[in-house]
Short mmCIF file of C-alpha atoms in Angstrom, two decimals:
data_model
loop_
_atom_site.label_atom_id
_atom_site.label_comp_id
_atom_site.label_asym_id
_atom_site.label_seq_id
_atom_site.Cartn_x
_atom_site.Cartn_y
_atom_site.Cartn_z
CA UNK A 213 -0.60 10.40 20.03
CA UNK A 214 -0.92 13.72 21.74
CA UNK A 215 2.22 15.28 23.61
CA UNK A 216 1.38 17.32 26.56
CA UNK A 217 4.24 18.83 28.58
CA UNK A 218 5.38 19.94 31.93
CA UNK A 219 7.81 21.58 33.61
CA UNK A 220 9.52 21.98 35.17
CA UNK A 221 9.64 17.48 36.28
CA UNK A 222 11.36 18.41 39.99
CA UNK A 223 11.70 21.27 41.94
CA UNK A 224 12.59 21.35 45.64
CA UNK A 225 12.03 24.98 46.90
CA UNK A 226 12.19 26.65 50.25
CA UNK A 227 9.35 27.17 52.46
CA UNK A 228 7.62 30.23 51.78
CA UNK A 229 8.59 30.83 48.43
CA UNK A 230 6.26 30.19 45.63
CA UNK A 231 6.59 27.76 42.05
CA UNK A 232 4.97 27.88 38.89
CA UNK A 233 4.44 24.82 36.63
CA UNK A 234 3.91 25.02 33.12
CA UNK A 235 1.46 22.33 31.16
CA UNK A 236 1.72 22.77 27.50
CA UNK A 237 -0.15 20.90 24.88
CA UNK A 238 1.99 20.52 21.95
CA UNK A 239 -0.02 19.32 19.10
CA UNK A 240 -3.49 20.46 19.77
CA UNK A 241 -5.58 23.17 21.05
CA UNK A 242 -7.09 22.50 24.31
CA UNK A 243 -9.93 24.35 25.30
CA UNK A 244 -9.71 22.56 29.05
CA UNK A 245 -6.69 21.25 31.30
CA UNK A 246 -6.57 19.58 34.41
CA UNK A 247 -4.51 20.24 37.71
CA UNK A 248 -3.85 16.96 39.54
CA UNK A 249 -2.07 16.27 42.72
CA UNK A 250 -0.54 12.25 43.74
CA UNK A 251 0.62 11.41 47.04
CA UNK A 252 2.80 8.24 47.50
CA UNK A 253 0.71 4.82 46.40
CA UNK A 254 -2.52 7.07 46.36
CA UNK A 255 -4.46 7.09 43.01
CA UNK A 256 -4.57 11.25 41.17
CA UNK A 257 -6.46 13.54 43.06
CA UNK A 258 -8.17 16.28 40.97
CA UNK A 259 -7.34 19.66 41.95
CA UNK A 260 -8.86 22.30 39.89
CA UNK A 261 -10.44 22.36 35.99
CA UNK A 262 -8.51 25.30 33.99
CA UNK A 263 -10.70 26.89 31.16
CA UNK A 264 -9.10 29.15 28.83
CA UNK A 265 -9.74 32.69 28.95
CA UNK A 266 -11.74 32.37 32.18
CA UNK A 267 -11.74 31.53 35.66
CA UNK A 268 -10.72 27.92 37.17
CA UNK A 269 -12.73 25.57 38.01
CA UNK A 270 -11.71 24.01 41.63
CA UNK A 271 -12.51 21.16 43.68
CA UNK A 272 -13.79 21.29 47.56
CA UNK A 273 -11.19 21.70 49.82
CA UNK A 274 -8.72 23.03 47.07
CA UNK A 275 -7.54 26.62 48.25
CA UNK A 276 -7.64 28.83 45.43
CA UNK A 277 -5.83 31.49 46.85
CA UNK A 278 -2.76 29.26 46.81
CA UNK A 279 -2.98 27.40 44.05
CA UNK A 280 -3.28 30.03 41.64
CA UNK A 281 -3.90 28.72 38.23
CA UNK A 282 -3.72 30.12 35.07
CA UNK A 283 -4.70 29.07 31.37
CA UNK A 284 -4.00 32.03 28.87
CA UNK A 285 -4.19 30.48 26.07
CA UNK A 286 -4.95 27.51 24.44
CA UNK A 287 -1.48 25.69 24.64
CA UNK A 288 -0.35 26.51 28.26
CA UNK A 289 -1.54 26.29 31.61
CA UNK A 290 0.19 27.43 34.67
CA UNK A 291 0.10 25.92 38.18
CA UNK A 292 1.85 28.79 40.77
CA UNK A 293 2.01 27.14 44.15
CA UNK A 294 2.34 30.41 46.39
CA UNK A 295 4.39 30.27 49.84
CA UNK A 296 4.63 26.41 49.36
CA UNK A 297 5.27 24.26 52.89
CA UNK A 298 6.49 21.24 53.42
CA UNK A 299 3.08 19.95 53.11
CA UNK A 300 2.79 21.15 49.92
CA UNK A 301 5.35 18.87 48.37
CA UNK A 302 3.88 16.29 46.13
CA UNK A 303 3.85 15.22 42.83
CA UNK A 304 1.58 17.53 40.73
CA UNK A 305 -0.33 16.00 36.82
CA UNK A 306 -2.16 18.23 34.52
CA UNK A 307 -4.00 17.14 31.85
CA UNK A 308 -5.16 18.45 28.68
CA UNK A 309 -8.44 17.45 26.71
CA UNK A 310 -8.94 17.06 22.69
CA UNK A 311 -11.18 18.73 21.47
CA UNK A 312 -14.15 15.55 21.63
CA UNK A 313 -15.07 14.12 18.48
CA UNK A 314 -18.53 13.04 19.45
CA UNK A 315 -18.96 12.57 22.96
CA UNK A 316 -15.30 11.46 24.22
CA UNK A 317 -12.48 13.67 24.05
CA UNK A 318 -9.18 11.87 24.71
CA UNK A 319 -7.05 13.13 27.99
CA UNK A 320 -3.45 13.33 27.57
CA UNK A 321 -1.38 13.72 30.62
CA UNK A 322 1.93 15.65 31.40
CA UNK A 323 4.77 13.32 32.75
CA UNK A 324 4.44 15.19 36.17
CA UNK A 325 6.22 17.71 38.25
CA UNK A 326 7.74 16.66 41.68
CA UNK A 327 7.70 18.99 44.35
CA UNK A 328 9.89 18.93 47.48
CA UNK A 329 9.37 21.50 49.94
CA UNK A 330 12.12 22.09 52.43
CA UNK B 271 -22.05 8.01 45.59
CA UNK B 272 -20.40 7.89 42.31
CA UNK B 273 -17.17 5.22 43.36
CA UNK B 274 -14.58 3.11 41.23
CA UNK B 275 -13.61 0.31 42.91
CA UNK B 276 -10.57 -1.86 41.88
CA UNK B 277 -9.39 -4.84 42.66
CA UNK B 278 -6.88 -6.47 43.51
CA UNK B 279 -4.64 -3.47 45.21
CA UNK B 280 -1.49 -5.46 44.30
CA UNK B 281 -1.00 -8.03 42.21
CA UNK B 282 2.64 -10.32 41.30
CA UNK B 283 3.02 -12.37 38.16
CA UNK B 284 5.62 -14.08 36.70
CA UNK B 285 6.88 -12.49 33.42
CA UNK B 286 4.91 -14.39 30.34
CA UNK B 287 1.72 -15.49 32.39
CA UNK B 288 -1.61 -13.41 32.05
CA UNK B 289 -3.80 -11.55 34.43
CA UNK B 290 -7.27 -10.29 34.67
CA UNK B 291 -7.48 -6.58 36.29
CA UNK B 292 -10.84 -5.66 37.69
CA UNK B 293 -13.02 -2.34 38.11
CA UNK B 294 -16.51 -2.05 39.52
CA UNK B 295 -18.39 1.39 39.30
CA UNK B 296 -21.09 2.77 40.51
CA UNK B 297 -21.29 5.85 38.59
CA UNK B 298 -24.51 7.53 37.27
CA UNK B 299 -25.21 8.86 34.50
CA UNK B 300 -22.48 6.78 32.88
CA UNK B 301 -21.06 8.38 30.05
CA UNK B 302 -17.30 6.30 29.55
CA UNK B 303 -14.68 4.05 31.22
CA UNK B 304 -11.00 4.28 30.97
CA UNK B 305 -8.08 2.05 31.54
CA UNK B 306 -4.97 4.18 32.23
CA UNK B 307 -1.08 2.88 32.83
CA UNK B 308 0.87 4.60 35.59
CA UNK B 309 4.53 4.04 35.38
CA UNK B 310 6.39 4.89 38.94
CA UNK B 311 6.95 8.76 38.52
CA UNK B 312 5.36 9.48 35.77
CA UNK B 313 1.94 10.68 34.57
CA UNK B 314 -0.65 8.16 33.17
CA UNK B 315 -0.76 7.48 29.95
CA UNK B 316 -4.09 6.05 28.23
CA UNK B 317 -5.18 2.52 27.41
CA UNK B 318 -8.83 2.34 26.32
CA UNK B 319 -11.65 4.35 26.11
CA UNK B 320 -15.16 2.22 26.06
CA UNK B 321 -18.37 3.75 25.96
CA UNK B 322 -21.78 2.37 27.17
CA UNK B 323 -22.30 0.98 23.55
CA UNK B 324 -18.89 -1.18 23.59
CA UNK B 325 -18.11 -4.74 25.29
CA UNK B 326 -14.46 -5.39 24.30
CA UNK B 327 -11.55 -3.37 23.29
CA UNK B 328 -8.49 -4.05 22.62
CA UNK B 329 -4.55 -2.21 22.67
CA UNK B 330 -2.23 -4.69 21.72
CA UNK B 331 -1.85 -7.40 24.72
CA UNK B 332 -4.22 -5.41 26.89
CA UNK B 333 -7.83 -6.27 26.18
CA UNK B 334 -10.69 -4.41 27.89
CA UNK B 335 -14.38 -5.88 28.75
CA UNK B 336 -17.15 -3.59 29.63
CA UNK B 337 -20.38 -5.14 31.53
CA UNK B 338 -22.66 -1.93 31.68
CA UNK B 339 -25.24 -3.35 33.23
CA UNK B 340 -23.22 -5.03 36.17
CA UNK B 341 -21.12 -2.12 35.97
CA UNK B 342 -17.85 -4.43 35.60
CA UNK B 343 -14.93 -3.74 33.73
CA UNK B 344 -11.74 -5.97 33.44
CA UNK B 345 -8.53 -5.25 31.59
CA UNK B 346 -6.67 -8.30 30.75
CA UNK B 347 -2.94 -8.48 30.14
CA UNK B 348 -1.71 -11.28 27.83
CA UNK B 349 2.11 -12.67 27.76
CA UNK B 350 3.23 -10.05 30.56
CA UNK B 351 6.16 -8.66 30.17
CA UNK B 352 8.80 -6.93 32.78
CA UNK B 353 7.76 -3.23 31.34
CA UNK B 354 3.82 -4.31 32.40
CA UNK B 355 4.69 -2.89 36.20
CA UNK B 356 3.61 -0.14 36.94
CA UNK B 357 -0.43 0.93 38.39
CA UNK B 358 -3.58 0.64 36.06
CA UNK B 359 -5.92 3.02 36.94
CA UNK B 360 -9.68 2.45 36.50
CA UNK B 361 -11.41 6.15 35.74
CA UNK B 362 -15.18 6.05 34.96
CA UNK B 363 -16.39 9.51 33.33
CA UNK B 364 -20.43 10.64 34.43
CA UNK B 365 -22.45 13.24 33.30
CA UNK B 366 -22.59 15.59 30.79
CA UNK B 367 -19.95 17.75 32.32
CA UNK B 368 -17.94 14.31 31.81
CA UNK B 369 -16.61 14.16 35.82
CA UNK B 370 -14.04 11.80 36.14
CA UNK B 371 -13.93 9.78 38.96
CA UNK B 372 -10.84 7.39 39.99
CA UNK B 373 -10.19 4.25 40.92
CA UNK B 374 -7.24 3.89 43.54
CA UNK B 375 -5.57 1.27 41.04
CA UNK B 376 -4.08 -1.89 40.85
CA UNK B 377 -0.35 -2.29 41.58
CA UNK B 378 1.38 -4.75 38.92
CA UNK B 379 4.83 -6.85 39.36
CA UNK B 380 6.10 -8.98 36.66
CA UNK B 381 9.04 -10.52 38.18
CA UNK B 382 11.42 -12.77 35.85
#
């Protein structure tokens, strides 16, 4: 199947600084990619949909300011947590879509990036 | 309210037996269900894809039922075995913008 990768899988950071994730689909163009956020024994919660070449799509109650995302081109996303907290740290999914054949494009998820804010 | 209900939360089998997974939606306009497998740590990785048209599917032991008009689907796990733990996710996609909304999942054990 698909391969979709992240990176980096941890990080732990200071408070204040900021951290980039990268989401790269390896075997397929992918036109959309998906920014999701997991907290302990809590199902994915979708952050943000990131179009190529334009601007992010992101939920309610998502700050865009600080969770700047970035989809240049159609291989690579890029989540950049900016002056991360403590309760920032989570572990953070992205997703990439085939291009659909018919109706239903497949979803193919990175293995996930934890983040530990000190 | 578009919602995707699962049940049970948690769920312990011994290895070998079988076990019957359930989702309920309510989800409008319907447009596909997904089973997805969680491991601990790791991101989900995909299962079956049934659209309104389909009743069964199936992905080696894991077999998935679709009832669209009670809005019921069930995965079913045949001859569990230890690597089967981990959280199956019920995600139901709606509309033509294909939203996905998420189940909370169902938390598997297979003990020896």
């Amino acid at each position: 199947g698909a391969v979709v990768s992240q990176h980096p899988s941890w990080v732990i950071c200071k408070s204040g600084t900021s951290v980039k994730i990268e989401c790269r689909s390896l075997d397929f163009q992918a036109t959309t990619m998906f920014w999701y956020r997991q907290f302990p024994k809590q199902s994915l919660m979708l952050m943000a949909t990131s179009n190529e070449g334009s601007k992010a799509t992101y939920e309610q109650g998502v700050e865009k300011d600080k969770f700047l995302i970035n989809h240049a081109s159609l291989t690579l996303s890029t989540l950049t947590v900016t002056s991360a907290h403590p309760e920032d740290s989570s572990f953070y999914i992205c997703s990439a879509r085939t291009p659909a054949r018919g109706r239903t494009g497949e979803l193919f998820f990175g293995e996930g990036s934890r983040l530990t804010v000190l | 309210k578009n919602q995707v209900e699962q049940s049970p939360q948690s769920l312990i089998i011994l290895e070998g037996k079988n076990c019957t997974l359930q989702c309920n939606y309510t989800v409008s306009p319907f447009s596909n269900l997904r089973w997805y497998k969680q491991d601990t740590g790791r991101g989900p990785v995909s299962l079956t894809i049934m659209t309104f048209s389909e009743n069964t599917k199936s992905n080696g032991r894991y077999t998935a039922t679709l009832d669209a008009d009670t809005k019921q689907s069930s995965l079913h796990i045949t001859a569990s075995q230890l690597s089967d733990s981990a959280s199956y996710i019920c995600v139901v996609s709606a509309g033509s913008n294909y939203q996905l909304i998420w189940g909370a999942g169902t938390k598997l054990i297979i003990k020896p």
